[in-house]
């Protein structure tokens, strides 16, 4: 289990992680979702003690990471698959991890086959690896100590579709055996399929968290019109809060029937009207993080 | 509708808390990391190669009168004195320049122990390579004197050898200091050349043109204090010079660098 409590990290005047609190439970896959630069990697680096927190705390299995006597045996970590000496072979990198953790020598070959790296690939230098192979090697380094918790930063990056399915099954298995998995991603579809719980972060702050079902059920109604701004105003006039995302979709908590009535009364022709729960995580993600996106927008022109 | 697989911690595995990582294991992996890349391997091999080349050059080009063990050890000593600090620098800076520190300091959160293991491995290699150089020099001397038809002269005594080892250990500590201070391979190597060639030049100019500097020079010039180790046995005062300049130019910056290593963010 991973417990993050009121974690904050500031760099000078810039707040990279702002009062973040969440828990990744054992037996579940927790997806840590956010656009680039949202603070996912900084939060993960603080968890494993590579970056000091400004305030708040992060504990894993009830202890601070630095207090774990042999961290690799309890927590498998992959922060950046490319952060390896390009001149070492994959097998050598795994051997260093195996020796540091004090594991039997056989663990290297076992883990290589678990991540489907062939003997020939393992003996190649990492400079000649594709990003997908580096990810597999990084996951191997995280898994070799048979840990109880996995912390993976963008592990699906660079994997081909078959590789992504493989990783999904692997993490599912790991969680089903009682392990804790925290993985970050901006690959929404991946995390939607794999995660049980979601933590969504934007600009260093948590904007939503809960089980995937909860978050999707709270989706409300999605409507489109030729002039989304007009629809937005019509809803606002009736006291219905709505938000308009970059692609012109108007979302609200209200029922589709109510939205249809409002549009009719205002004489707005709808081009689309449906319950938003089928809309998927992507729209929720875009909506939730809209305010913190680089392209800044929406909340309808509050002029 | 979908039957979600949201298991409880039902089949949680029984686990025992692992023991701590002993220092011997860190020494083992750090030593391994110094040899397991092509660059690292050839850097180590270059010690032997440089010693053989320097011996061959002495054998061929030195006059008969200079076919002594001292000539061989001096010729071999020069390249080694440059290579050893590089080994110390790269053992530290690699973790940052190659970004392997992300893995290293996650597997061993106690950075101090990792850095200590690196220092011990560097020094071990330094001392071992001095003995390799001693042996290669002896072979060179034997061959050289025979080929040149002069008596074999063994004019290096153990005290002298010990002082040369000490001088090289100091050189490695300087490399190590620059490594922890700069934490970037290229930057630390440039720093090393500035440190060992620029600063002595500046001191030389000051000595030539500024009278006031002549009195304090022995107490601030680390380089000249070290040079004594190569030439003869230092006097009590010369040891004091070495101690004071070493404090200023080596120990204080090392402590600052170590403090930075402990606190710096690993990215």
mmCIF file of N, CA and C in Angstrom, chain A residues 209-302:
data_model
loop_
_atom_site.group_PDB
_atom_site.id
_atom_site.type_symbol
_atom_site.label_atom_id
_atom_site.label_comp_id
_atom_site.label_asym_id
_atom_site.label_seq_id
_atom_site.Cartn_x
_atom_site.Cartn_y
_atom_site.Cartn_z
ATOM 1 N N UNK A 209 -10.369 11.823 -7.999
ATOM 2 C CA UNK A 209 -9.889 10.496 -7.654
ATOM 3 C C UNK A 209 -11.040 9.636 -7.187
ATOM 4 N N UNK A 210 -10.866 8.334 -7.368
ATOM 5 C CA UNK A 210 -11.907 7.400 -6.971
ATOM 6 C C UNK A 210 -11.784 6.151 -7.806
ATOM 7 N N UNK A 211 -12.739 5.241 -7.639
ATOM 8 C CA UNK A 211 -12.691 4.041 -8.465
ATOM 9 C C UNK A 211 -13.128 4.435 -9.880
ATOM 10 N N UNK A 212 -12.716 3.609 -10.813
ATOM 11 C CA UNK A 212 -13.032 3.918 -12.207
ATOM 12 C C UNK A 212 -14.546 4.013 -12.400
ATOM 13 N N UNK A 213 -15.318 3.087 -11.797
ATOM 14 C CA UNK A 213 -16.775 3.099 -11.935
ATOM 15 C C UNK A 213 -17.366 4.411 -11.435
ATOM 16 N N UNK A 214 -16.940 4.808 -10.238
ATOM 17 C CA UNK A 214 -17.450 6.049 -9.654
ATOM 18 C C UNK A 214 -17.229 7.223 -10.595
ATOM 19 N N UNK A 215 -16.002 7.324 -11.063
ATOM 20 C CA UNK A 215 -15.656 8.473 -11.883
ATOM 21 C C UNK A 215 -16.434 8.471 -13.188
ATOM 22 N N UNK A 216 -16.632 7.283 -13.747
ATOM 23 C CA UNK A 216 -17.352 7.226 -15.019
ATOM 24 C C UNK A 216 -18.840 7.455 -14.808
ATOM 25 N N UNK A 217 -19.380 6.995 -13.681
ATOM 26 C CA UNK A 217 -20.812 7.147 -13.412
ATOM 27 C C UNK A 217 -21.182 8.614 -13.225
ATOM 28 N N UNK A 218 -20.232 9.377 -12.764
ATOM 29 C CA UNK A 218 -20.511 10.782 -12.491
ATOM 30 C C UNK A 218 -20.442 11.635 -13.750
ATOM 31 N N UNK A 219 -20.561 10.970 -14.896
ATOM 32 C CA UNK A 219 -20.268 11.699 -16.123
ATOM 33 C C UNK A 219 -21.383 12.628 -16.598
ATOM 34 N N UNK A 220 -22.684 12.373 -16.240
ATOM 35 C CA UNK A 220 -23.766 13.289 -16.598
ATOM 36 C C UNK A 220 -24.140 13.246 -18.078
ATOM 37 N N UNK A 221 -24.300 14.415 -18.659
ATOM 38 C CA UNK A 221 -24.799 14.516 -20.029
ATOM 39 C C UNK A 221 -23.780 15.219 -20.921
ATOM 40 N N UNK A 222 -23.741 14.740 -22.155
ATOM 41 C CA UNK A 222 -22.893 15.411 -23.138
ATOM 42 C C UNK A 222 -23.782 15.896 -24.274
ATOM 43 N N UNK A 223 -23.637 17.171 -24.639
ATOM 44 C CA UNK A 223 -24.445 17.709 -25.733
ATOM 45 C C UNK A 223 -23.581 18.550 -26.650
ATOM 46 N N UNK A 224 -24.000 18.575 -27.909
ATOM 47 C CA UNK A 224 -23.308 19.439 -28.856
ATOM 48 C C UNK A 224 -24.335 20.256 -29.622
ATOM 49 N N UNK A 225 -23.916 21.464 -29.988
ATOM 50 C CA UNK A 225 -24.787 22.307 -30.807
ATOM 51 C C UNK A 225 -23.902 23.093 -31.761
ATOM 52 N N UNK A 226 -24.536 23.709 -32.763
ATOM 53 C CA UNK A 226 -23.755 24.515 -33.704
ATOM 54 C C UNK A 226 -22.965 25.579 -32.959
ATOM 55 N N UNK A 227 -23.635 26.196 -31.962
ATOM 56 C CA UNK A 227 -22.956 27.212 -31.162
ATOM 57 C C UNK A 227 -22.924 26.783 -29.696
ATOM 58 N N UNK A 228 -21.879 26.105 -29.309
ATOM 59 C CA UNK A 228 -21.814 25.593 -27.936
ATOM 60 C C UNK A 228 -21.938 26.715 -26.907
ATOM 61 N N UNK A 229 -21.433 27.884 -27.252
ATOM 62 C CA UNK A 229 -21.491 29.009 -26.321
ATOM 63 C C UNK A 229 -22.931 29.362 -25.982
ATOM 64 N N UNK A 230 -23.808 29.347 -26.996
ATOM 65 C CA UNK A 230 -25.210 29.682 -26.798
ATOM 66 C C UNK A 230 -25.867 28.654 -25.881
ATOM 67 N N UNK A 231 -25.565 27.377 -26.112
ATOM 68 C CA UNK A 231 -26.123 26.310 -25.277
ATOM 69 C C UNK A 231 -25.649 26.477 -23.834
ATOM 70 N N UNK A 232 -24.355 26.764 -23.716
ATOM 71 C CA UNK A 232 -23.762 26.958 -22.390
ATOM 72 C C UNK A 232 -24.504 28.057 -21.635
ATOM 73 N N UNK A 233 -24.764 29.186 -22.345
ATOM 74 C CA UNK A 233 -25.447 30.326 -21.699
ATOM 75 C C UNK A 233 -26.880 29.973 -21.345
ATOM 76 N N UNK A 234 -27.556 29.254 -22.266
ATOM 77 C CA UNK A 234 -28.944 28.868 -22.011
ATOM 78 C C UNK A 234 -29.031 28.018 -20.744
ATOM 79 N N UNK A 235 -28.082 27.085 -20.592
ATOM 80 C CA UNK A 235 -28.055 26.229 -19.400
ATOM 81 C C UNK A 235 -27.781 27.072 -18.161
ATOM 82 N N UNK A 236 -26.831 27.987 -18.302
ATOM 83 C CA UNK A 236 -26.467 28.833 -17.161
ATOM 84 C C UNK A 236 -27.662 29.677 -16.708
ATOM 85 N N UNK A 237 -28.467 30.146 -17.683
ATOM 86 C CA UNK A 237 -29.650 30.938 -17.348
ATOM 87 C C UNK A 237 -30.632 30.147 -16.494
ATOM 88 N N UNK A 238 -30.673 28.836 -16.703
ATOM 89 C CA UNK A 238 -31.559 27.978 -15.912
ATOM 90 C C UNK A 238 -30.874 27.490 -14.631
ATOM 91 N N UNK A 239 -29.687 28.020 -14.361
ATOM 92 C CA UNK A 239 -28.964 27.619 -13.141
ATOM 93 C C UNK A 239 -28.296 26.263 -13.252
ATOM 94 N N UNK A 240 -28.031 25.808 -14.468
ATOM 95 C CA UNK A 240 -27.364 24.511 -14.646
ATOM 96 C C UNK A 240 -25.886 24.749 -14.977
ATOM 97 N N UNK A 241 -25.019 24.212 -14.142
ATOM 98 C CA UNK A 241 -23.588 24.385 -14.385
ATOM 99 C C UNK A 241 -23.166 23.459 -15.515
ATOM 100 N N UNK A 242 -22.428 23.999 -16.437
ATOM 101 C CA UNK A 242 -21.927 23.173 -17.533
ATOM 102 C C UNK A 242 -20.502 23.584 -17.845
ATOM 103 N N UNK A 243 -19.817 22.718 -18.555
ATOM 104 C CA UNK A 243 -18.482 23.102 -19.006
ATOM 105 C C UNK A 243 -18.364 22.735 -20.474
ATOM 106 N N UNK A 244 -17.602 23.511 -21.178
ATOM 107 C CA UNK A 244 -17.431 23.268 -22.608
ATOM 108 C C UNK A 244 -15.979 22.886 -22.846
ATOM 109 N N UNK A 245 -15.760 21.729 -23.443
ATOM 110 C CA UNK A 245 -14.370 21.325 -23.676
ATOM 111 C C UNK A 245 -13.886 21.843 -25.020
ATOM 112 N N UNK A 246 -12.608 21.670 -25.253
ATOM 113 C CA UNK A 246 -11.946 22.264 -26.417
ATOM 114 C C UNK A 246 -12.638 21.900 -27.731
ATOM 115 N N UNK A 247 -13.186 20.671 -27.803
ATOM 116 C CA UNK A 247 -13.798 20.246 -29.064
ATOM 117 C C UNK A 247 -15.265 20.677 -29.176
ATOM 118 N N UNK A 248 -15.747 21.515 -28.255
ATOM 119 C CA UNK A 248 -17.091 22.072 -28.359
ATOM 120 C C UNK A 248 -18.178 21.231 -27.707
ATOM 121 N N UNK A 249 -17.791 20.172 -26.983
ATOM 122 C CA UNK A 249 -18.792 19.360 -26.301
ATOM 123 C C UNK A 249 -19.173 20.038 -24.979
ATOM 124 N N UNK A 250 -20.483 20.166 -24.746
ATOM 125 C CA UNK A 250 -20.946 20.772 -23.503
ATOM 126 C C UNK A 250 -21.331 19.647 -22.549
ATOM 127 N N UNK A 251 -20.752 19.668 -21.352
ATOM 128 C CA UNK A 251 -21.035 18.597 -20.387
ATOM 129 C C UNK A 251 -21.674 19.197 -19.151
ATOM 130 N N UNK A 252 -22.596 18.434 -18.586
ATOM 131 C CA UNK A 252 -23.256 18.905 -17.379
ATOM 132 C C UNK A 252 -23.718 17.715 -16.542
ATOM 133 N N UNK A 253 -23.975 17.955 -15.280
ATOM 134 C CA UNK A 253 -24.453 16.917 -14.387
ATOM 135 C C UNK A 253 -25.940 16.621 -14.653
ATOM 136 N N UNK A 254 -26.640 17.571 -15.278
ATOM 137 C CA UNK A 254 -28.089 17.434 -15.462
ATOM 138 C C UNK A 254 -28.443 16.279 -16.395
ATOM 139 N N UNK A 255 -29.717 15.810 -16.302
ATOM 140 C CA UNK A 255 -30.191 14.718 -17.157
ATOM 141 C C UNK A 255 -30.257 15.164 -18.616
ATOM 142 N N UNK A 256 -30.122 14.218 -19.538
ATOM 143 C CA UNK A 256 -30.259 14.567 -20.956
ATOM 144 C C UNK A 256 -31.618 15.216 -21.240
ATOM 145 N N UNK A 257 -32.706 14.721 -20.582
ATOM 146 C CA UNK A 257 -34.047 15.270 -20.831
ATOM 147 C C UNK A 257 -34.100 16.764 -20.504
ATOM 148 N N UNK A 258 -33.485 17.136 -19.384
ATOM 149 C CA UNK A 258 -33.481 18.531 -18.958
ATOM 150 C C UNK A 258 -32.712 19.383 -19.962
ATOM 151 N N UNK A 259 -31.587 18.882 -20.390
ATOM 152 C CA UNK A 259 -30.754 19.613 -21.344
ATOM 153 C C UNK A 259 -31.523 19.804 -22.651
ATOM 154 N N UNK A 260 -32.253 18.747 -23.073
ATOM 155 C CA UNK A 260 -33.047 18.815 -24.296
ATOM 156 C C UNK A 260 -34.135 19.878 -24.194
ATOM 157 N N UNK A 261 -34.807 19.926 -23.015
ATOM 158 C CA UNK A 261 -35.850 20.933 -22.775
ATOM 159 C C UNK A 261 -35.284 22.344 -22.862
ATOM 160 N N UNK A 262 -34.157 22.536 -22.218
ATOM 161 C CA UNK A 262 -33.521 23.860 -22.188
ATOM 162 C C UNK A 262 -33.178 24.288 -23.612
ATOM 163 N N UNK A 263 -32.635 23.367 -24.390
ATOM 164 C CA UNK A 263 -32.229 23.684 -25.756
ATOM 165 C C UNK A 263 -33.458 24.039 -26.598
ATOM 166 N N UNK A 264 -34.518 23.255 -26.403
ATOM 167 C CA UNK A 264 -35.750 23.497 -27.147
ATOM 168 C C UNK A 264 -36.312 24.880 -26.825
ATOM 169 N N UNK A 265 -36.391 25.187 -25.523
ATOM 170 C CA UNK A 265 -36.928 26.467 -25.068
ATOM 171 C C UNK A 265 -36.113 27.632 -25.616
ATOM 172 N N UNK A 266 -34.794 27.420 -25.744
ATOM 173 C CA UNK A 266 -33.921 28.497 -26.208
ATOM 174 C C UNK A 266 -33.814 28.506 -27.729
ATOM 175 N N UNK A 267 -34.454 27.532 -28.358
ATOM 176 C CA UNK A 267 -34.422 27.449 -29.810
ATOM 177 C C UNK A 267 -33.061 27.075 -30.368
ATOM 178 N N UNK A 268 -32.342 26.256 -29.622
ATOM 179 C CA UNK A 268 -31.014 25.820 -30.096
ATOM 180 C C UNK A 268 -31.138 24.412 -30.655
ATOM 181 N N UNK A 269 -30.688 24.213 -31.883
ATOM 182 C CA UNK A 269 -30.714 22.872 -32.479
ATOM 183 C C UNK A 269 -29.504 22.074 -31.990
ATOM 184 N N UNK A 270 -29.816 20.974 -31.315
ATOM 185 C CA UNK A 270 -28.715 20.136 -30.834
ATOM 186 C C UNK A 270 -28.234 19.236 -31.963
ATOM 187 N N UNK A 271 -26.941 19.019 -32.015
ATOM 188 C CA UNK A 271 -26.418 18.073 -32.999
ATOM 189 C C UNK A 271 -26.117 16.740 -32.330
ATOM 190 N N UNK A 272 -26.059 16.751 -31.006
ATOM 191 C CA UNK A 272 -25.808 15.511 -30.282
ATOM 192 C C UNK A 272 -26.306 15.676 -28.853
ATOM 193 N N UNK A 273 -26.928 14.613 -28.331
ATOM 194 C CA UNK A 273 -27.397 14.653 -26.947
ATOM 195 C C UNK A 273 -27.398 13.225 -26.412
ATOM 196 N N UNK A 274 -26.610 12.975 -25.382
ATOM 197 C CA UNK A 274 -26.555 11.596 -24.862
ATOM 198 C C UNK A 274 -25.995 11.586 -23.446
ATOM 199 N N UNK A 275 -26.260 10.491 -22.724
ATOM 200 C CA UNK A 275 -25.618 10.359 -21.413
ATOM 201 C C UNK A 275 -24.113 10.244 -21.628
ATOM 202 N N UNK A 276 -23.354 10.887 -20.784
ATOM 203 C CA UNK A 276 -21.914 10.951 -21.051
ATOM 204 C C UNK A 276 -21.151 9.740 -20.524
ATOM 205 N N UNK A 277 -21.842 8.826 -19.814
ATOM 206 C CA UNK A 277 -21.059 7.748 -19.185
ATOM 207 C C UNK A 277 -20.382 6.845 -20.210
ATOM 208 N N UNK A 278 -20.894 6.817 -21.416
ATOM 209 C CA UNK A 278 -20.224 6.019 -22.432
ATOM 210 C C UNK A 278 -19.086 6.783 -23.095
ATOM 211 N N UNK A 279 -18.922 8.020 -22.714
ATOM 212 C CA UNK A 279 -17.968 8.874 -23.409
ATOM 213 C C UNK A 279 -16.524 8.494 -23.125
ATOM 214 N N UNK A 280 -16.361 7.717 -22.066
ATOM 215 C CA UNK A 280 -15.013 7.261 -21.805
ATOM 216 C C UNK A 280 -14.232 8.243 -20.970
ATOM 217 N N UNK A 281 -13.102 7.745 -20.558
ATOM 218 C CA UNK A 281 -12.279 8.497 -19.643
ATOM 219 C C UNK A 281 -11.635 9.700 -20.313
ATOM 220 N N UNK A 282 -11.437 9.574 -21.621
ATOM 221 C CA UNK A 282 -10.681 10.607 -22.311
ATOM 222 C C UNK A 282 -11.350 11.971 -22.178
ATOM 223 N N UNK A 283 -12.689 11.990 -22.373
ATOM 224 C CA UNK A 283 -13.367 13.274 -22.269
ATOM 225 C C UNK A 283 -13.354 13.782 -20.842
ATOM 226 N N UNK A 284 -13.531 12.822 -19.919
ATOM 227 C CA UNK A 284 -13.472 13.224 -18.515
ATOM 228 C C UNK A 284 -12.093 13.813 -18.207
ATOM 229 N N UNK A 285 -11.114 13.140 -18.727
ATOM 230 C CA UNK A 285 -9.745 13.577 -18.493
ATOM 231 C C UNK A 285 -9.503 14.956 -19.107
ATOM 232 N N UNK A 286 -9.962 15.124 -20.334
ATOM 233 C CA UNK A 286 -9.787 16.416 -20.999
ATOM 234 C C UNK A 286 -10.523 17.503 -20.226
ATOM 235 N N UNK A 287 -11.715 17.152 -19.784
ATOM 236 C CA UNK A 287 -12.527 18.134 -19.066
ATOM 237 C C UNK A 287 -11.874 18.491 -17.731
ATOM 238 N N UNK A 288 -11.499 17.439 -17.002
ATOM 239 C CA UNK A 288 -10.947 17.680 -15.671
ATOM 240 C C UNK A 288 -9.653 18.461 -15.709
ATOM 241 N N UNK A 289 -8.887 18.216 -16.746
ATOM 242 C CA UNK A 289 -7.588 18.868 -16.784
ATOM 243 C C UNK A 289 -7.592 20.084 -17.698
ATOM 244 N N UNK A 290 -8.774 20.397 -18.271
ATOM 245 C CA UNK A 290 -8.839 21.513 -19.223
ATOM 246 C C UNK A 290 -8.242 22.782 -18.633
ATOM 247 N N UNK A 291 -8.618 23.048 -17.396
ATOM 248 C CA UNK A 291 -8.173 24.289 -16.767
ATOM 249 C C UNK A 291 -6.662 24.335 -16.641
ATOM 250 N N UNK A 292 -6.045 23.161 -16.540
ATOM 251 C CA UNK A 292 -4.607 23.157 -16.324
ATOM 252 C C UNK A 292 -3.825 22.822 -17.584
ATOM 253 N N UNK A 293 -4.533 22.689 -18.698
ATOM 254 C CA UNK A 293 -3.833 22.415 -19.952
ATOM 255 C C UNK A 293 -3.076 23.653 -20.413
ATOM 256 N N UNK A 294 -2.036 23.423 -21.164
ATOM 257 C CA UNK A 294 -1.257 24.524 -21.714
ATOM 258 C C UNK A 294 -2.112 25.456 -22.558
ATOM 259 N N UNK A 295 -3.041 24.835 -23.316
ATOM 260 C CA UNK A 295 -3.824 25.643 -24.258
ATOM 261 C C UNK A 295 -4.895 26.456 -23.543
ATOM 262 N N UNK A 296 -4.982 26.404 -22.271
ATOM 263 C CA UNK A 296 -5.951 27.088 -21.396
ATOM 264 C C UNK A 296 -7.224 27.498 -22.130
ATOM 265 N N UNK A 297 -8.379 27.225 -21.607
ATOM 266 C CA UNK A 297 -9.612 27.548 -22.331
ATOM 267 C C UNK A 297 -10.840 27.300 -21.461
ATOM 268 N N UNK A 298 -11.956 27.188 -22.073
ATOM 269 C CA UNK A 298 -13.252 26.725 -21.571
ATOM 270 C C UNK A 298 -13.796 27.486 -20.369
ATOM 271 N N UNK A 299 -14.603 26.773 -19.581
ATOM 272 C CA UNK A 299 -15.470 27.382 -18.574
ATOM 273 C C UNK A 299 -16.358 28.396 -19.294
ATOM 274 N N UNK A 300 -16.572 28.232 -20.599
ATOM 275 C CA UNK A 300 -17.427 29.105 -21.403
ATOM 276 C C UNK A 300 -17.110 30.573 -21.130
ATOM 277 N N UNK A 301 -17.047 31.345 -22.151
ATOM 278 C CA UNK A 301 -16.697 32.751 -21.978
ATOM 279 C C UNK A 301 -17.577 33.381 -20.904
ATOM 280 N N UNK A 302 -17.042 33.565 -19.754
ATOM 281 C CA UNK A 302 -17.822 34.099 -18.632
ATOM 282 C C UNK A 302 -17.877 35.617 -18.712
#
